[in-house]
PDB file of C-alpha atoms in Angstrom:
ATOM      1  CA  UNK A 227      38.415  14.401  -7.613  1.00 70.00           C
ATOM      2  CA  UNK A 228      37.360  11.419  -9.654  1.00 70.00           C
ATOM      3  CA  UNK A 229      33.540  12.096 -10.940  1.00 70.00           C
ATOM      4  CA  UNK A 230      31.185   9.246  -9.842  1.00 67.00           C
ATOM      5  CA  UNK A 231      31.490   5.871 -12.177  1.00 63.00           C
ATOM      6  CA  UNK A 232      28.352   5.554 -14.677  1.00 64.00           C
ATOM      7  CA  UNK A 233      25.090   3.568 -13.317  1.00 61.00           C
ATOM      8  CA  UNK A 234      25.446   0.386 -14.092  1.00 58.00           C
ATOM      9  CA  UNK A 235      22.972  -0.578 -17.587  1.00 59.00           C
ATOM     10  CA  UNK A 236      19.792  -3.051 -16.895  1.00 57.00           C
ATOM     11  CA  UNK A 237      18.254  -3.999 -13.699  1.00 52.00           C
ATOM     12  CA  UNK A 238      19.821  -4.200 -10.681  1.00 59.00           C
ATOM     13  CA  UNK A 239      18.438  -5.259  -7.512  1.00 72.00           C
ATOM     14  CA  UNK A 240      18.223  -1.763  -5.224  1.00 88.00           C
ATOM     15  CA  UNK A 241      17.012  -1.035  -1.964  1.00 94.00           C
ATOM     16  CA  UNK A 242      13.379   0.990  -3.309  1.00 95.00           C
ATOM     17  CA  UNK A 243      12.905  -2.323  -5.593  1.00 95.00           C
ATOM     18  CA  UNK A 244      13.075  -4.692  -2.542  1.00 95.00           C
ATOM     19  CA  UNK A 245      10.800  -2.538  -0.428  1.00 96.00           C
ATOM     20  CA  UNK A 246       8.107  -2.391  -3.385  1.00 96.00           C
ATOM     21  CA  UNK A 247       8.646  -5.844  -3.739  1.00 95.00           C
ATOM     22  CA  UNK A 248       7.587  -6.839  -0.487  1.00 96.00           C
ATOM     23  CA  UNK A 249       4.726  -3.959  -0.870  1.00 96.00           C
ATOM     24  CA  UNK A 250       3.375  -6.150  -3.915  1.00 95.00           C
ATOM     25  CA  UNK A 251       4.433  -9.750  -2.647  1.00 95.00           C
ATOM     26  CA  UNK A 252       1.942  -8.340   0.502  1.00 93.00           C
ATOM     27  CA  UNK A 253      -0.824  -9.419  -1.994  1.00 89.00           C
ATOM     28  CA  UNK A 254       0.183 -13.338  -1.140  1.00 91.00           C
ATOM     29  CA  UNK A 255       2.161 -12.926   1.936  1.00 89.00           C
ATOM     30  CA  UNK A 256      -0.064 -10.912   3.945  1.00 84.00           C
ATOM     31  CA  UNK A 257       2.645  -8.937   6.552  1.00 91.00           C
ATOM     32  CA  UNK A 258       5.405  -8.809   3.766  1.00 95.00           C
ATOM     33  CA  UNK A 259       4.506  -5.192   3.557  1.00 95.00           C
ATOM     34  CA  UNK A 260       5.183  -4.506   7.190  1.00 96.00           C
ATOM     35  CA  UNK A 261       8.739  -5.708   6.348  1.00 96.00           C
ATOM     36  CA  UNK A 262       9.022  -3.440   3.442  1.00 96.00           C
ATOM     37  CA  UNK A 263       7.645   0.024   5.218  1.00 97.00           C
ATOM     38  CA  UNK A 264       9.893  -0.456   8.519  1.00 97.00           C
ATOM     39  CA  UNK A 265      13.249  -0.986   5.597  1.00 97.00           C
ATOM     40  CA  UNK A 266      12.180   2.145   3.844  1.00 97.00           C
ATOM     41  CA  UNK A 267      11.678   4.026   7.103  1.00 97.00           C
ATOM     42  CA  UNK A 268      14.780   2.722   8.514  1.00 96.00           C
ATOM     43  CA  UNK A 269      16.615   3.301   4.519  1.00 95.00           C
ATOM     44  CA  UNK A 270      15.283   6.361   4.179  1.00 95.00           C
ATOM     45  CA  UNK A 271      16.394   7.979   7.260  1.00 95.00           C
ATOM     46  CA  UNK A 272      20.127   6.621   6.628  1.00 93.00           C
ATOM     47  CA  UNK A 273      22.749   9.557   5.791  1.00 92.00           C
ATOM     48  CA  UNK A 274      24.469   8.050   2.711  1.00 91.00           C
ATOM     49  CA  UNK A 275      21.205   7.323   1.163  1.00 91.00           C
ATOM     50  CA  UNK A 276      21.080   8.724  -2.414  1.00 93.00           C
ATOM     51  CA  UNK A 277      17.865  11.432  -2.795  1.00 93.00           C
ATOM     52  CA  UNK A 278      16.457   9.586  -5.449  1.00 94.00           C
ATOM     53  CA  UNK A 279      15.944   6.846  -3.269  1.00 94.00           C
ATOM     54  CA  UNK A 280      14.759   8.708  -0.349  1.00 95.00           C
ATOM     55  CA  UNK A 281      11.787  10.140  -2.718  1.00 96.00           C
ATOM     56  CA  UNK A 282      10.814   6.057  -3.348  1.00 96.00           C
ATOM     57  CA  UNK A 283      10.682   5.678   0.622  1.00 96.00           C
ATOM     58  CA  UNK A 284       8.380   8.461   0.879  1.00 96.00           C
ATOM     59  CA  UNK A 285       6.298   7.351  -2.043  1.00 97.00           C
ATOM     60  CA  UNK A 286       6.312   3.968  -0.944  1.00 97.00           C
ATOM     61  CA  UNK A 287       5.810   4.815   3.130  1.00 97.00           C
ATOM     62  CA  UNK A 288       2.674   7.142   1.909  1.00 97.00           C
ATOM     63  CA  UNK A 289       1.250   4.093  -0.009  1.00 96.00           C
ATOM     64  CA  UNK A 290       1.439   2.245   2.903  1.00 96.00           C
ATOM     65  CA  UNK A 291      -0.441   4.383   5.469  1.00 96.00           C
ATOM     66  CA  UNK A 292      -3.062   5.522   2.695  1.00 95.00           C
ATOM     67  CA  UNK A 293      -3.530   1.977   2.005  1.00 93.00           C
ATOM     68  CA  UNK A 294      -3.745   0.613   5.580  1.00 94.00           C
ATOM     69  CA  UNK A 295      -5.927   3.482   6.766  1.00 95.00           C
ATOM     70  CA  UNK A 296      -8.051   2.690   3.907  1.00 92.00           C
ATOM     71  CA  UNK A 297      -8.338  -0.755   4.773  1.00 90.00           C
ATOM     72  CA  UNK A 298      -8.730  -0.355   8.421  1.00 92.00           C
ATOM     73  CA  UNK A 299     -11.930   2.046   7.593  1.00 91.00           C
ATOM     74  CA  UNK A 300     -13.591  -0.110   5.044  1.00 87.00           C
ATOM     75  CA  UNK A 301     -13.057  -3.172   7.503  1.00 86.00           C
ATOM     76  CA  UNK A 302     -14.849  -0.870  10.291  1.00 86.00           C
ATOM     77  CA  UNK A 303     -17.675  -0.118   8.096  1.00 82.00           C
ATOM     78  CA  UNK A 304     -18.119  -3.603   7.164  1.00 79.00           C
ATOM     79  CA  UNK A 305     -18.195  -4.828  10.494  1.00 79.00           C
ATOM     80  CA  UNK A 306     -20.906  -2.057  11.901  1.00 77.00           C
ATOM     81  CA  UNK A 307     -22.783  -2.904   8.558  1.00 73.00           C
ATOM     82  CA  UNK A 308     -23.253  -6.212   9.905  1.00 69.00           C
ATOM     83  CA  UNK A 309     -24.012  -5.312  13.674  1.00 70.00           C
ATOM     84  CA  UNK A 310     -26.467  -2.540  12.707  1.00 67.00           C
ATOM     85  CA  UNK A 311     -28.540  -5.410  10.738  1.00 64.00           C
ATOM     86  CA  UNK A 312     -28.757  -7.566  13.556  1.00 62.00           C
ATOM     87  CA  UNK A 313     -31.604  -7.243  15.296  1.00 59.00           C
ATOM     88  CA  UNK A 314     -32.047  -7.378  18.721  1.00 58.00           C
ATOM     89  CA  UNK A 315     -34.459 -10.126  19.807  1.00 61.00           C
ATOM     90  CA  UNK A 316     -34.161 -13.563  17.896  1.00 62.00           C
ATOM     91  CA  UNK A 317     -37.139 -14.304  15.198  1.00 62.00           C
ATOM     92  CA  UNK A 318     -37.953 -14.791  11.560  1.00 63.00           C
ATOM     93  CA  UNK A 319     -36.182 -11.570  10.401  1.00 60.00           C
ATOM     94  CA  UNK A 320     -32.545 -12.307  12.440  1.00 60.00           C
ATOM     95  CA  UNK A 321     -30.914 -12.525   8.838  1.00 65.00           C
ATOM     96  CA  UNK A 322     -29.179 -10.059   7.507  1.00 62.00           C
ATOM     97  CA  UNK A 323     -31.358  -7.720   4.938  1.00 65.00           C
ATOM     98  CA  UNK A 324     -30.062  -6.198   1.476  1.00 72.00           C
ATOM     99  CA  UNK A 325     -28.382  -3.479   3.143  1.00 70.00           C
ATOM    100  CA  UNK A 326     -25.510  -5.415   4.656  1.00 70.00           C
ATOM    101  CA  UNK A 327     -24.925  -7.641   0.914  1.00 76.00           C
ATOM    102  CA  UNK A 328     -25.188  -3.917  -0.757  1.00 79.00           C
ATOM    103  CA  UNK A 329     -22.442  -2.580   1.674  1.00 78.00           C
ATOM    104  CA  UNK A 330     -20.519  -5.709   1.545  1.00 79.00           C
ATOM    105  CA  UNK A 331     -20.338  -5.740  -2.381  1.00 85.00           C
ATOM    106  CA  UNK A 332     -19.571  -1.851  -2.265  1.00 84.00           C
ATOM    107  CA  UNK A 333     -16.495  -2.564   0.400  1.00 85.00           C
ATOM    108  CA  UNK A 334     -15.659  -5.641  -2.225  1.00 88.00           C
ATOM    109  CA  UNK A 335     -15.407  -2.898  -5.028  1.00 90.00           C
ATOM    110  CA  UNK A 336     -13.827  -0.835  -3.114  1.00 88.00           C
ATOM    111  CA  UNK A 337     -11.354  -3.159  -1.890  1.00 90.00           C
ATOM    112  CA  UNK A 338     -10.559  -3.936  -6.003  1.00 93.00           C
ATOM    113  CA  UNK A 339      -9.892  -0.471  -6.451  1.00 94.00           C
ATOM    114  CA  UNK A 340      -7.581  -0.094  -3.357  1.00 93.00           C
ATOM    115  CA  UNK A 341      -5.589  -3.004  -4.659  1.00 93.00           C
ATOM    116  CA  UNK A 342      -5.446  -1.693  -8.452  1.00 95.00           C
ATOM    117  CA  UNK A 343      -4.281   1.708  -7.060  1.00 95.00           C
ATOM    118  CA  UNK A 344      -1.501  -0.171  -4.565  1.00 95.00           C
ATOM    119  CA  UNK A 345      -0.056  -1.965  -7.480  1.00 95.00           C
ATOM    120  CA  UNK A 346       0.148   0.562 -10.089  1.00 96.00           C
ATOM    121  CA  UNK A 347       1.646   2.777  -7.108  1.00 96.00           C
ATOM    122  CA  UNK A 348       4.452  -0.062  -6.459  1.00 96.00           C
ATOM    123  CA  UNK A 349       4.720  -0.781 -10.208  1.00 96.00           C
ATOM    124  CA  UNK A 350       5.771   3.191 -10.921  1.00 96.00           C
ATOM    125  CA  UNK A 351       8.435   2.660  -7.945  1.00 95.00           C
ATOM    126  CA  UNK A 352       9.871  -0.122  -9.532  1.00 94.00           C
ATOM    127  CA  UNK A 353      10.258   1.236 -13.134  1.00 94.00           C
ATOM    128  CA  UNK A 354      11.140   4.289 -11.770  1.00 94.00           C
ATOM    129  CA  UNK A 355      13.864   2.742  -9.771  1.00 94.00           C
ATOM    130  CA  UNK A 356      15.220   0.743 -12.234  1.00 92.00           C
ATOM    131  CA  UNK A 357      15.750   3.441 -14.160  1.00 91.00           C
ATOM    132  CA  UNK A 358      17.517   4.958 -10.675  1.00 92.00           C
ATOM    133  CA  UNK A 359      14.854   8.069 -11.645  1.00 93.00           C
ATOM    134  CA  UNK A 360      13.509  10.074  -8.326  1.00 93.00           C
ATOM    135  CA  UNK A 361       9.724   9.531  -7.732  1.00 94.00           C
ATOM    136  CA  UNK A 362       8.240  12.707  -9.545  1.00 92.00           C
ATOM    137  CA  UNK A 363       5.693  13.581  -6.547  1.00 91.00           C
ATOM    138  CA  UNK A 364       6.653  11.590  -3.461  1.00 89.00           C
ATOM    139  CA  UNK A 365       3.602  12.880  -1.247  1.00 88.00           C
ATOM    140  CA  UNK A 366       0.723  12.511  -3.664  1.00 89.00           C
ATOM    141  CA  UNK A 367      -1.767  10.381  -3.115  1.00 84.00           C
ATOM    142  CA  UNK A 368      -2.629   9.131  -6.673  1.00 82.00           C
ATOM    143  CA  UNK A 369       0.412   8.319  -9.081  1.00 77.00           C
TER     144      UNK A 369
END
């Protein structure tokens, strides 16, 4: 049998650096990651699929439902932030208090910090993969 021919040298476009692609393009396009997490499940689960790249999927597939579940929550308490502060009969006070601007700053901050900790996730995947390197720790849930 003939061994394998050498990677090819520089970057080359794979299938783990179009899915984190669309996972960072998501930060414009809004649904571009939905593209990206159905190709890695659908990539990942494919029998010729090298293991290197399967452990990108999984990175990249747990960045997605970490991030989304994170998002979902912080838009939940954001919403009953606002619909605890208003009140129930119209009058002077039927503005929102300092509560709701303290929680709406905090989910702003947080919301900074979810996106810093999406990119540098996607950014590892697509060094990583240019490199054609496995993701060291597919199921963590920080880098």
């Amino acid at each position: 049998p003939t061994p394998p021919p050498p990677p090819p040298t520089g970057v080359t476009l794979q299938r783990p650096i179009i899915v984190a692609a669309l996972f960072l393009v998501n930060i414009v396009l809004t649904f571009s990651v939905f593209v990206g997490v159905v190709l890695a499940y659908i990539w990942r689960s494919e029998s010729d699929t090298p293991e290197w790249e399967k452990t990108h999927y999984t990175y990249l597939i747990t960045t997605f439902w970490i991030g989304f579940v994170l998002i979902l929550g912080s838009i939940f308490v954001w919403f009953g932030s606002f619909f605890a502060t208003i009140p129930f009969e119209p009058g002077p006070h039927s503005e929102p208090g300092p509560a709701f601007f303290l929680v709406f700053f905090g989910i702003f901050f947080v919301w900074l910090l979810l996106a810093g900790w999406f990119c540098t996730r996607c950014i590892l995947s697509l060094v990583k993969a240019a490199k054609r390197e496995p993701m060291p720790r597919p199921n963590t849930w920080l880098f």
